[in-house]
Coordinates of C-alpha atoms in Angstrom, one line a residue:
M1 CA -17.5 5.0 -24.5
S2 CA -21.1 4.3 -22.6
M3 CA -21.3 2.5 -19.5
K4 CA -23.1 -0.2 -21.1
T5 CA -20.1 -0.9 -23.9
F6 CA -17.9 -0.9 -20.9
K7 CA -19.5 -3.3 -19.2
Y8 CA -20.0 -5.6 -21.8
I9 CA -15.9 -5.3 -22.8
L10 CA -15.2 -6.2 -18.9
T11 CA -17.3 -9.5 -19.1
V12 CA -15.0 -10.7 -22.0
A13 CA -11.8 -9.4 -20.9
A14 CA -10.9 -11.6 -18.1
I15 CA -9.7 -14.8 -16.8
G16 CA -12.7 -17.3 -15.1
L17 CA -14.7 -15.0 -13.4
S18 CA -12.6 -12.2 -12.3
I19 CA -14.1 -9.7 -14.0
L20 CA -17.5 -10.8 -13.6
C21 CA -17.7 -10.2 -10.2
S22 CA -17.0 -6.4 -10.8
C23 CA -20.2 -6.3 -12.9
D24 CA -22.9 -4.6 -11.2
D25 CA -26.1 -6.4 -11.1
K26 CA -28.4 -4.2 -13.2
F27 CA -26.1 -5.0 -16.3
L28 CA -27.4 -8.6 -15.9
E29 CA -30.9 -7.2 -16.2
E30 CA -30.4 -4.8 -19.2
H31 CA -31.6 -6.1 -23.0
P32 CA -28.9 -4.2 -25.3
K33 CA -30.3 -3.2 -28.9
S34 CA -27.0 -3.5 -29.9
L35 CA -24.0 -5.8 -29.1
Y36 CA -20.2 -4.4 -29.2
T37 CA -18.1 -6.8 -30.3
I38 CA -13.9 -6.5 -30.6
E39 CA -14.4 -4.9 -34.0
N40 CA -16.4 -2.0 -32.7
A41 CA -15.9 -1.7 -29.5
F42 CA -14.0 1.5 -29.7
E43 CA -14.6 4.6 -31.9
K44 CA -12.5 7.5 -30.7
S45 CA -9.5 8.3 -28.8
S46 CA -11.5 9.1 -25.7
Q47 CA -12.7 5.8 -25.2
V48 CA -9.4 4.4 -25.2
E49 CA -8.3 7.0 -22.0
D50 CA -11.2 6.0 -20.6
Q51 CA -9.7 2.1 -20.2
L52 CA -6.1 3.6 -19.0
T53 CA -8.2 5.7 -16.5
M54 CA -9.5 2.4 -14.6
C55 CA -5.8 1.1 -14.0
Y56 CA -5.6 4.3 -12.4
I57 CA -8.8 3.9 -10.4
R58 CA -8.4 0.3 -9.4
L59 CA -4.7 0.9 -8.6
Y60 CA -6.0 4.0 -6.1
N61 CA -7.8 1.5 -4.3
W62 CA -5.1 -1.0 -4.2
F63 CA -3.1 1.6 -2.2
G64 CA -6.0 2.0 0.0
K65 CA -8.2 4.9 -1.3
T66 CA -11.5 3.6 -1.6
M67 CA -15.2 4.8 -1.2
D68 CA -15.8 2.1 0.8
P69 CA -13.0 1.3 2.9
W70 CA -14.0 -1.7 4.3
V71 CA -13.8 -3.8 0.9
S72 CA -9.9 -2.3 0.3
T73 CA -7.2 -4.7 -0.8
Y74 CA -4.7 -2.6 1.2
E75 CA -5.0 -4.5 4.1
Y76 CA -4.1 -7.7 2.5
K77 CA -0.9 -6.4 1.1
S78 CA 0.6 -6.6 4.9
F79 CA -2.1 -8.5 7.0
G80 CA -0.5 -11.4 8.6
T81 CA 3.3 -10.6 7.9
D82 CA 5.5 -9.2 10.6
V83 CA 4.5 -6.0 10.6
L84 CA 0.6 -5.7 10.4
D85 CA -2.6 -7.6 10.9
V86 CA -5.9 -7.6 12.5
P87 CA -6.1 -6.0 16.0
Y88 CA -5.8 -9.1 19.0
W89 CA -8.9 -7.9 20.2
R90 CA -11.3 -8.1 16.8
H91 CA -13.6 -10.9 16.8
D92 CA -11.9 -12.7 20.6
G93 CA -8.8 -12.8 18.5
A94 CA -9.2 -15.6 16.5
S95 CA -9.6 -13.9 12.9
G96 CA -5.7 -12.9 12.5
Y97 CA -4.2 -13.3 9.3
S98 CA -1.0 -14.9 10.9
N99 CA -3.4 -17.5 12.6
F100 CA -2.5 -19.5 9.2
G101 CA -4.8 -22.2 10.3
T102 CA -7.5 -20.0 8.8
W103 CA -6.5 -19.3 5.6
S104 CA -7.4 -22.1 2.3
T105 CA -7.9 -22.1 -0.9
T106 CA -11.2 -20.1 -0.7
S107 CA -9.6 -17.6 1.8
S108 CA -11.6 -14.2 0.5
H109 CA -8.8 -11.9 1.1
V110 CA -6.7 -14.8 -1.6
E111 CA -9.4 -14.0 -4.1
L112 CA -10.0 -10.6 -4.1
M113 CA -6.0 -9.7 -4.4
W114 CA -6.3 -12.0 -7.5
N115 CA -9.4 -10.5 -9.2
E116 CA -7.6 -7.2 -8.5
L117 CA -4.6 -7.6 -10.3
Y118 CA -6.4 -9.6 -13.1
Q119 CA -8.8 -6.7 -13.7
V120 CA -6.0 -4.1 -13.7
I121 CA -4.4 -6.3 -16.4
S122 CA -8.1 -6.7 -18.4
Y123 CA -8.2 -2.8 -18.9
A124 CA -4.3 -2.7 -19.6
N125 CA -5.3 -5.0 -22.7
L126 CA -8.6 -2.9 -23.5
T127 CA -6.1 0.2 -23.7
L128 CA -3.6 -1.4 -25.8
H129 CA -6.3 -3.2 -28.2
G130 CA -7.8 0.5 -28.7
C131 CA -4.7 1.4 -29.7
E132 CA -4.6 -1.0 -32.3
Q133 CA -7.6 0.2 -34.1
E134 CA -6.7 1.5 -37.4
N135 CA -10.3 3.7 -37.3
I136 CA -9.2 5.9 -34.3
T137 CA -7.9 8.9 -35.0
W138 CA -5.4 10.7 -32.5
A139 CA -5.0 14.1 -32.5
D140 CA -1.4 13.9 -30.5
E141 CA 0.3 11.0 -31.1
N142 CA 2.7 11.4 -28.3
L143 CA -0.6 11.1 -26.4
K144 CA -0.7 7.8 -27.9
K145 CA 2.7 6.7 -27.3
N146 CA 2.5 7.6 -23.3
I147 CA -1.0 5.5 -23.0
I148 CA 0.7 2.6 -24.5
A149 CA 3.5 3.0 -22.2
E150 CA 1.4 3.1 -19.5
A151 CA -1.0 0.4 -20.5
N152 CA 2.6 -1.8 -20.0
F153 CA 3.2 -0.5 -17.3
F154 CA 0.1 -1.6 -15.2
R155 CA 0.3 -4.5 -17.1
G156 CA 4.1 -5.3 -15.4
F157 CA 2.8 -4.1 -12.2
A158 CA 0.2 -6.7 -12.0
Y159 CA 2.2 -9.8 -13.6
L160 CA 5.2 -9.0 -11.0
H161 CA 2.8 -9.0 -8.0
L162 CA 1.0 -12.0 -9.2
A163 CA 4.5 -14.0 -9.9
E164 CA 5.3 -12.4 -6.6
A165 CA 2.4 -13.9 -4.6
W166 CA 1.3 -17.1 -6.3
G167 CA 4.3 -18.1 -8.3
G168 CA 3.6 -19.0 -12.5
V169 CA 0.4 -17.8 -13.4
P170 CA -1.8 -17.8 -16.6
I171 CA -0.5 -15.2 -18.8
V172 CA -3.5 -13.2 -20.8
D173 CA -1.8 -10.8 -23.1
K174 CA -4.9 -9.5 -25.6
F175 CA -8.3 -8.7 -25.5
E176 CA -10.6 -12.0 -25.8
E177 CA -13.7 -11.4 -27.5
N178 CA -15.2 -14.9 -25.5
V179 CA -14.8 -16.0 -21.9
Q180 CA -12.0 -18.7 -22.1
Y181 CA -11.9 -21.4 -19.7
G182 CA -9.0 -23.1 -20.4
Y183 CA -5.8 -21.3 -19.2
T184 CA -3.2 -23.0 -18.2
R185 CA 0.0 -21.5 -15.7
A186 CA 3.2 -19.8 -16.8
T187 CA 6.2 -20.4 -14.9
R188 CA 7.1 -18.2 -12.0
E189 CA 10.0 -17.2 -14.3
Q190 CA 8.2 -16.8 -17.5
T191 CA 5.9 -14.5 -15.5
Y192 CA 8.4 -12.3 -14.1
Q193 CA 9.7 -12.4 -17.8
F194 CA 6.8 -11.1 -18.8
A195 CA 6.2 -8.4 -16.1
I196 CA 9.9 -7.4 -17.4
D197 CA 9.5 -7.2 -20.9
N198 CA 6.1 -4.9 -20.4
L199 CA 8.0 -2.8 -17.5
V200 CA 11.1 -2.2 -20.3
K201 CA 8.5 -0.8 -22.9
A202 CA 7.1 1.5 -20.2
Y203 CA 10.9 2.5 -19.1
E204 CA 12.0 3.0 -22.8
N205 CA 8.6 5.3 -23.9
L206 CA 7.3 7.0 -21.0
P207 CA 8.8 10.5 -20.1
D208 CA 11.1 11.6 -17.5
Y209 CA 8.6 13.2 -15.8
P210 CA 4.4 13.3 -16.2
E211 CA 3.4 16.5 -17.6
K212 CA 0.6 16.1 -14.7
D213 CA 1.0 15.0 -11.3
G214 CA -0.4 11.9 -10.8
R215 CA 0.6 10.1 -13.7
L216 CA 4.0 7.9 -14.4
G217 CA 6.9 9.2 -15.8
K218 CA 9.9 6.8 -16.3
G219 CA 10.8 6.4 -12.5
A220 CA 8.2 4.0 -11.9
P221 CA 9.1 1.3 -14.1
A222 CA 12.7 2.0 -13.6
H223 CA 12.0 1.3 -9.7
L224 CA 9.5 -1.8 -10.6
L225 CA 12.4 -3.2 -12.9
A226 CA 14.8 -3.2 -10.2
E227 CA 12.2 -5.4 -8.0
A228 CA 11.6 -7.7 -10.8
Y229 CA 15.2 -8.5 -11.6
L230 CA 15.7 -9.4 -7.8
A231 CA 13.0 -11.5 -8.0
L232 CA 14.4 -13.2 -11.0
G233 CA 17.5 -13.5 -9.8
V234 CA 16.1 -15.2 -6.4
E235 CA 14.2 -17.2 -8.4
T236 CA 17.0 -18.3 -11.3
K237 CA 19.9 -17.8 -9.3
D238 CA 21.2 -15.9 -12.1
N239 CA 23.4 -12.8 -10.6
S240 CA 23.4 -11.3 -13.8
N241 CA 20.0 -10.2 -13.0
Y242 CA 21.1 -8.3 -10.2
T243 CA 23.4 -6.4 -12.2
K244 CA 20.2 -5.2 -13.8
A245 CA 18.5 -4.7 -10.8
I246 CA 21.2 -2.4 -9.8
N247 CA 21.3 0.1 -13.1
Y248 CA 17.4 0.2 -13.3
A249 CA 17.4 1.4 -9.4
Q250 CA 20.2 3.9 -10.0
S251 CA 18.0 5.5 -13.0
A252 CA 15.5 6.0 -10.5
I253 CA 17.4 7.4 -8.0
A254 CA 18.8 9.9 -10.4
L255 CA 15.5 10.9 -11.5
H256 CA 14.2 11.4 -7.9
P257 CA 16.8 12.3 -5.5
L258 CA 16.0 12.0 -2.0
M259 CA 14.8 15.3 0.0
T260 CA 17.2 15.8 2.7
S261 CA 15.9 19.4 3.8
R262 CA 12.5 20.7 4.8
F263 CA 10.2 21.6 2.2
G264 CA 6.6 22.5 1.5
V265 CA 3.5 23.8 3.4
R266 CA 4.6 23.7 6.8
A267 CA 8.4 24.7 6.1
N268 CA 8.4 27.9 5.5
P269 CA 9.0 30.6 8.7
N270 CA 7.9 33.4 7.0
D271 CA 4.4 32.0 6.2
K272 CA 2.3 33.4 9.1
S273 CA -1.0 32.0 8.2
E274 CA -3.3 29.6 9.7
N275 CA -5.9 27.0 9.7
R276 CA -8.2 26.5 12.4
N277 CA -6.1 28.8 14.6
T278 CA -3.1 26.5 14.0
P279 CA 0.0 28.1 12.6
T280 CA 0.6 27.1 8.8
Y281 CA 4.5 26.8 9.7
L282 CA 5.4 24.0 11.8
P283 CA 8.9 24.9 14.0
D284 CA 9.7 21.5 15.5
G285 CA 8.9 19.6 12.1
N286 CA 11.1 17.7 10.0
V287 CA 11.9 16.4 6.3
Y288 CA 10.6 13.0 6.7
A289 CA 7.2 14.4 8.3
D290 CA 7.3 16.8 5.7
L291 CA 6.8 14.4 2.6
F292 CA 3.5 13.4 4.3
F293 CA 1.5 16.7 4.9
A294 CA -0.8 17.2 2.4
G295 CA 0.5 19.2 -0.6
N296 CA 3.6 18.0 -0.5
Y297 CA 3.5 14.9 -2.3
D298 CA 3.9 16.1 -5.8
R299 CA 7.0 17.5 -8.0
S300 CA 5.1 20.7 -8.0
S301 CA 5.8 21.0 -4.2
G302 CA 9.3 20.6 -4.8
N303 CA 9.4 17.0 -3.8
T304 CA 11.5 15.3 -5.8
E305 CA 11.6 11.9 -4.1
A306 CA 7.9 11.2 -5.1
I307 CA 8.2 8.6 -8.2
W308 CA 4.5 8.0 -8.5
V309 CA 1.6 9.4 -6.3
F310 CA -1.9 8.9 -6.0
Q311 CA -3.9 12.1 -5.7
S312 CA -7.1 12.4 -3.4
P313 CA -9.8 14.3 -4.1
T314 CA -9.8 17.8 -2.8
Y315 CA -11.9 18.9 -0.1
E316 CA -13.9 21.1 -2.7
Q317 CA -14.0 18.0 -4.9
L318 CA -15.8 16.1 -2.3
D319 CA -18.0 18.6 -1.1
E320 CA -19.2 18.9 -5.0
T321 CA -20.0 15.5 -5.2
G322 CA -21.4 15.5 -1.7
G323 CA -18.9 12.3 -0.8
Q324 CA -15.9 11.8 1.1
I325 CA -12.7 9.4 1.3
G326 CA -13.3 6.6 3.9
S327 CA -9.3 6.3 4.4
E328 CA -6.5 5.1 6.6
P329 CA -7.7 6.7 9.9
F330 CA -10.6 4.1 9.4
F331 CA -8.3 1.3 9.6
F332 CA -5.4 2.0 12.0
S333 CA -6.6 4.6 14.2
L334 CA -7.2 3.6 18.5
V335 CA -9.5 2.3 20.3
T336 CA -8.7 4.5 22.8
R337 CA -12.6 4.9 24.3
D338 CA -12.5 1.1 25.6
L339 CA -9.3 1.3 27.4
N340 CA -9.2 1.7 31.3
W341 CA -6.7 3.1 34.1
A342 CA -4.6 0.6 35.8
A343 CA -5.6 0.0 39.5
E344 CA -3.1 2.8 40.7
Y345 CA -4.3 5.5 38.5
V346 CA -8.2 5.2 39.2
E347 CA -9.6 8.2 41.0
S348 CA -12.8 8.8 42.7
G349 CA -15.2 11.2 40.2
A350 CA -13.6 10.2 37.2
A351 CA -14.3 7.6 34.5
A352 CA -13.0 4.6 34.2
G353 CA -10.6 5.2 31.5
P354 CA -8.5 8.5 30.5
W355 CA -11.0 8.6 27.1
K356 CA -14.1 7.2 28.4
A357 CA -15.6 11.0 29.2
I358 CA -14.5 13.7 26.6
A359 CA -14.2 17.7 27.5
P360 CA -16.2 19.9 25.2
E361 CA -13.3 20.8 23.9
Y362 CA -12.2 17.6 22.5
N363 CA -15.5 16.7 21.3
T364 CA -14.8 18.5 17.9
A365 CA -14.1 17.8 14.6
T366 CA -10.2 17.4 15.4
F367 CA -10.7 14.9 18.1
P368 CA -8.6 12.6 15.9
A369 CA -5.8 15.0 16.2
Y370 CA -5.4 14.5 19.7
L371 CA -6.1 10.5 19.8
G372 CA -5.2 9.5 16.6
G373 CA -8.0 8.4 14.6
F374 CA -12.1 7.8 14.8
G375 CA -11.5 4.8 17.2
I376 CA -12.4 1.6 15.6
A377 CA -9.6 0.0 13.9
E378 CA -9.6 -2.8 11.8
A379 CA -5.6 -2.7 11.4
K380 CA -2.8 -2.8 13.9
A381 CA 1.2 -2.6 13.0
T382 CA 2.8 -5.8 15.1
N383 CA 4.5 -4.8 18.6
Y384 CA 8.1 -5.1 16.3
A385 CA 6.9 -2.7 13.8
S386 CA 4.8 -0.7 16.7
Y387 CA 8.3 -0.4 19.3
N388 CA 10.8 -2.9 19.2
V389 CA 12.5 -2.1 15.4
W390 CA 12.8 1.6 16.6
T391 CA 16.4 1.2 18.0
D392 CA 17.8 4.8 17.5
P393 CA 16.2 7.8 19.4
A394 CA 17.5 10.1 17.1
D395 CA 15.8 8.6 14.1
L396 CA 13.2 11.2 12.6
R397 CA 10.5 8.7 11.7
Y398 CA 10.1 7.9 15.1
Q399 CA 10.2 11.6 16.7
E400 CA 7.2 12.4 19.2
D401 CA 4.1 14.4 18.1
V402 CA 6.1 15.1 14.7
T403 CA 6.3 11.9 12.7
V404 CA 5.0 9.7 15.4
R405 CA 2.2 9.7 18.4
T406 CA 3.0 7.2 21.2
T407 CA 1.2 8.9 23.7
F408 CA -2.5 10.5 23.6
V409 CA -4.2 13.5 25.5
C410 CA -6.7 12.2 28.6
T411 CA -9.9 14.2 27.6
D412 CA -11.7 13.5 31.1
P413 CA -12.1 16.9 32.8
N414 CA -12.2 14.9 36.2
H415 CA -9.1 13.3 36.0
S416 CA -5.8 15.1 37.5
M417 CA -4.3 13.9 34.4
F418 CA -6.8 15.8 32.3
R419 CA -5.1 17.7 29.3
K420 CA -1.8 15.7 29.5
K421 CA -0.2 12.9 27.5
V422 CA -1.0 9.0 28.7
P423 CA 1.9 6.6 28.6
I424 CA 0.9 3.1 28.1
F425 CA 2.0 1.9 31.5
M426 CA -0.5 3.8 32.9
L427 CA -3.1 1.7 31.6
D428 CA -4.7 -1.7 32.5
Q429 CA -2.0 -4.5 31.0
N430 CA -4.7 -6.6 30.1
P431 CA -3.1 -7.7 26.7
T432 CA -6.5 -7.9 25.1
N433 CA -6.8 -4.3 25.8
L434 CA -3.2 -3.0 25.3
S435 CA -3.7 -4.6 21.7
K436 CA -6.0 -1.0 21.0
F437 CA -3.1 1.4 21.9
T438 CA -0.3 1.6 19.2
P439 CA 1.3 4.5 17.8
I440 CA 0.1 6.4 14.9
F441 CA 2.1 7.8 12.0
V442 CA 1.8 11.0 10.3
K443 CA 1.8 9.6 7.2
I444 CA -1.9 7.9 7.7
I445 CA -3.1 10.2 10.4
P446 CA -2.2 13.9 10.8
L447 CA -1.2 14.6 14.4
D448 CA -1.9 18.1 14.8
E449 CA -5.2 20.0 13.9
W450 CA -3.6 21.9 10.9
A451 CA -4.8 19.2 8.6
Y452 CA -8.4 19.6 9.8
R453 CA -11.6 21.7 9.1
D454 CA -15.3 22.0 10.8
T455 CA -16.7 19.4 8.1
D456 CA -14.6 16.6 9.1
T457 CA -17.7 15.6 11.6
S458 CA -16.6 11.9 10.3
H459 CA -13.3 12.0 11.9
Q460 CA -11.8 10.1 9.1
S461 CA -12.0 12.4 5.9
Y462 CA -8.5 14.0 6.1
S463 CA -8.5 14.6 2.2
H464 CA -4.3 13.5 1.6
D465 CA -2.7 11.7 -1.4
N466 CA -0.5 8.6 -1.1
Y467 CA 2.7 7.5 -2.2
A468 CA 2.8 4.4 -4.5
I469 CA 6.6 4.9 -5.2
R470 CA 9.1 6.7 -3.2
S471 CA 12.9 7.0 -4.0
A472 CA 13.6 5.9 -0.7
E473 CA 12.4 2.5 -0.9
T474 CA 14.3 2.5 -4.1
Y475 CA 17.6 3.0 -2.4
L476 CA 16.3 -0.3 -0.2
L477 CA 15.7 -2.5 -3.5
L478 CA 19.5 -1.3 -4.7
A479 CA 20.7 -2.4 -1.4
E480 CA 19.3 -5.9 -1.9
A481 CA 20.8 -5.9 -5.4
Y482 CA 23.9 -5.0 -4.4
L483 CA 23.9 -7.5 -1.2
R484 CA 23.1 -10.1 -3.6
N485 CA 25.6 -9.5 -5.7
N486 CA 28.1 -10.1 -3.2
Q487 CA 28.8 -6.1 -3.0
K488 CA 28.1 -5.8 0.6
D489 CA 29.7 -2.8 1.2
L490 CA 27.5 -0.7 -1.7
A491 CA 24.5 -2.2 0.2
V492 CA 25.5 -1.2 3.5
D493 CA 25.9 2.7 2.0
A494 CA 22.7 2.5 0.0
V495 CA 21.1 1.7 3.4
N496 CA 22.8 4.1 5.7
T497 CA 22.0 6.7 2.5
V498 CA 18.2 6.3 3.7
R499 CA 19.3 6.6 7.6
R500 CA 21.5 9.6 7.5
R501 CA 18.6 11.5 5.5
A502 CA 16.8 10.1 9.0
H503 CA 19.5 11.5 11.0
C504 CA 20.2 8.3 12.6
T505 CA 23.2 8.1 14.7
E506 CA 23.7 4.3 14.7
M507 CA 24.6 3.3 11.2
Y508 CA 24.8 -0.1 9.7
S509 CA 28.5 -1.6 9.4
A510 CA 29.0 -4.7 7.1
D511 CA 29.9 -7.3 9.6
K512 CA 26.2 -6.8 11.5
F513 CA 24.8 -6.8 7.5
D514 CA 22.2 -9.0 6.4
I515 CA 19.0 -9.2 4.6
N516 CA 16.9 -8.9 8.1
S517 CA 18.6 -5.7 8.1
I518 CA 17.2 -4.3 5.0
L519 CA 13.6 -6.0 5.8
D520 CA 14.0 -3.7 9.1
E521 CA 15.1 -0.6 7.7
R522 CA 11.9 -1.4 5.2
I523 CA 9.7 -1.1 8.2
R524 CA 11.2 1.7 9.2
E525 CA 10.8 4.0 6.0
C526 CA 7.9 2.1 4.1
L527 CA 5.6 1.1 7.3
Y528 CA 2.0 1.3 5.8
E529 CA 3.1 1.9 2.3
E530 CA 5.1 -1.1 1.6
G531 CA 3.1 -4.2 0.4
R532 CA 4.8 -6.5 2.7
W533 CA 3.7 -10.0 1.3
F534 CA 4.9 -9.1 -2.1
T535 CA 8.4 -8.0 -0.2
L536 CA 8.3 -11.3 1.5
L537 CA 7.4 -13.6 -0.8
R538 CA 9.8 -13.0 -3.7
M539 CA 12.7 -14.0 -0.5
E540 CA 13.8 -17.3 0.3
P541 CA 11.0 -18.9 2.2
D542 CA 13.4 -19.3 4.9
V543 CA 13.9 -15.8 5.2
W544 CA 9.9 -14.7 5.3
K545 CA 8.7 -17.5 7.5
Q546 CA 11.5 -16.7 10.2
R547 CA 10.5 -13.0 10.2
I548 CA 6.7 -14.3 10.8
Y549 CA 7.4 -16.6 13.7
D550 CA 9.5 -13.7 15.3
H551 CA 7.6 -11.3 14.5
G552 CA 4.0 -11.9 13.8
M553 CA 1.3 -11.0 15.7
F554 CA -0.6 -13.9 16.2
I555 CA 2.6 -15.7 16.2
A556 CA 5.2 -13.7 18.3
D557 CA 3.0 -11.3 19.9
Y558 CA 0.1 -13.9 21.2
S559 CA 0.8 -17.1 20.4
R560 CA -2.3 -18.4 18.6
Y561 CA -0.5 -20.0 16.1
T562 CA 2.1 -22.2 16.7
L563 CA 2.2 -24.6 13.7
P564 CA 5.2 -24.8 10.9
I565 CA 3.9 -22.7 7.8
E566 CA 3.7 -25.5 5.3
W567 CA 3.4 -23.2 2.0
N568 CA 5.8 -21.0 -0.2
L569 CA 3.3 -19.6 -1.9
W570 CA -0.5 -18.0 -1.8
P571 CA -2.8 -20.5 -3.0
I572 CA -4.7 -20.2 -6.4
P573 CA -8.4 -19.1 -5.6
Q574 CA -10.7 -22.8 -5.7
S575 CA -12.8 -20.6 -7.8
I576 CA -10.6 -19.9 -10.5
I577 CA -9.3 -23.8 -10.6
D578 CA -12.9 -24.7 -10.3
L579 CA -14.2 -22.7 -13.2
N580 CA -11.1 -23.5 -15.5
V581 CA -12.5 -26.8 -17.0
D582 CA -11.0 -26.9 -20.1
A583 CA -7.5 -27.6 -19.1
E584 CA -5.7 -28.1 -15.6
M585 CA -4.7 -25.6 -13.0
T586 CA -2.9 -26.5 -10.8
Q587 CA -3.1 -26.0 -7.1
N588 CA 0.2 -24.5 -5.6
P589 CA 1.9 -27.0 -2.9
G590 CA 1.1 -27.3 0.4
W591 CA -2.3 -26.1 -0.5
E592 CA -3.6 -29.4 -2.3

């Protein structure tokens, strides 16, 4: 399919202007010699596959990989919750997402998320439409079957998250040749059910495991069906949904058992190779860290836990195109360059802060290996997610210099702490400054030199993959389903299975276990992976609001927002309501 064809189809496949926003301006200046319509848009099967590929591309950006990190939707999936926000210091501390006084029906992040999900739906609808065309010849009918199943998955994925965040939304289930202005909202229950119907089709028709890494297998819809039936159960109070959630979660886990012992590129003691003079074998590693080393994400590495992985271009592929991927380090790195010593640690002849002077040995492409990133952070974990939730010193998910780094090397050669780790108590305790100092996790930023190379001069191009779904999270969905189904002992065991893998010594017992136990464990296991807003908003409002009151950065950490949260769901973007002139598009309560 030509680019011109693609752009035309894009304009007529959306709700309102959601898709029009994505067309580049040059298309508006073109004068096509022919008009592509619903009858002649597809001529061969590869054009249909192109539409499915766009679903993958949109969700590749959704999970945090984008050529333009400033417009990534990744941050919006968790900003303002109990786990993540804009750093307190940014823009004088006024723009935190848990400062809900700044939210409105025209908030850009709300509209962006809405548009992104409906774009995925439009590409899925185009794919399904293409598969229905009798003029297209398919060399492999099994390929066509898989493509239909994948398109159903993407449509189910989008509607599940739309229902979680906005409640009932317009259901667009087919390609429309003309732009529509008369959409009405389905109920939240209907939207969940539509997502489930699509995910069931995907589950029934996808193979157990994909033929190629990065594609979908049966475990992905099984995981989302567990989540969708949980959501439907909370919405309808029908406990039969929890039994279905349990069954689908167990199916995903059976296909993708947890990794419980070390594996992959850094785990072989007989491997004597090196990268940048750093040995490949990491004797102090652990199985949780192994999950996040480049090269260990897919089943081809022996990783059974990976249900769905987004593959990042390799260094070699980036070299061929002359580009790079700006990714997580750009968002979550420290701003250490701005931090000063506490008064008692200031030394004559040294710089005002541990990282305000940089010895030549640290002023290299591997500088982030010591400091945790480029140093212009756009996002920061809350104090609860960074420190307070970590109660077990044996937890493999919070092991210093293996899976997390909480102290950083002084780079000033004129200070007595040079080449030594600087703990937080040695820094100026001004809250605004300390908000720039935060633990760094191996899952988003490599903690040693092994993953770097000399061409990483931007300090941010770490070419590694991203998990969309791991079965550790499926266990936590299973635990929630058991808990809601009044099977607390089984819920405890599901969470403890995840904790045993992490070698935790403090295990949950039934008398101390509730929904907050699961939400805490999701932080420990899935921090920076989970779309936290979607987890919270499918909960009862009293549950998720209390989490934010207790742990939100701009509420609990810095008391910048002190009012009650008066809404239960995100607002429908006002631009969508205004455009929908042929029918009433109702707004969610609390935003009228």
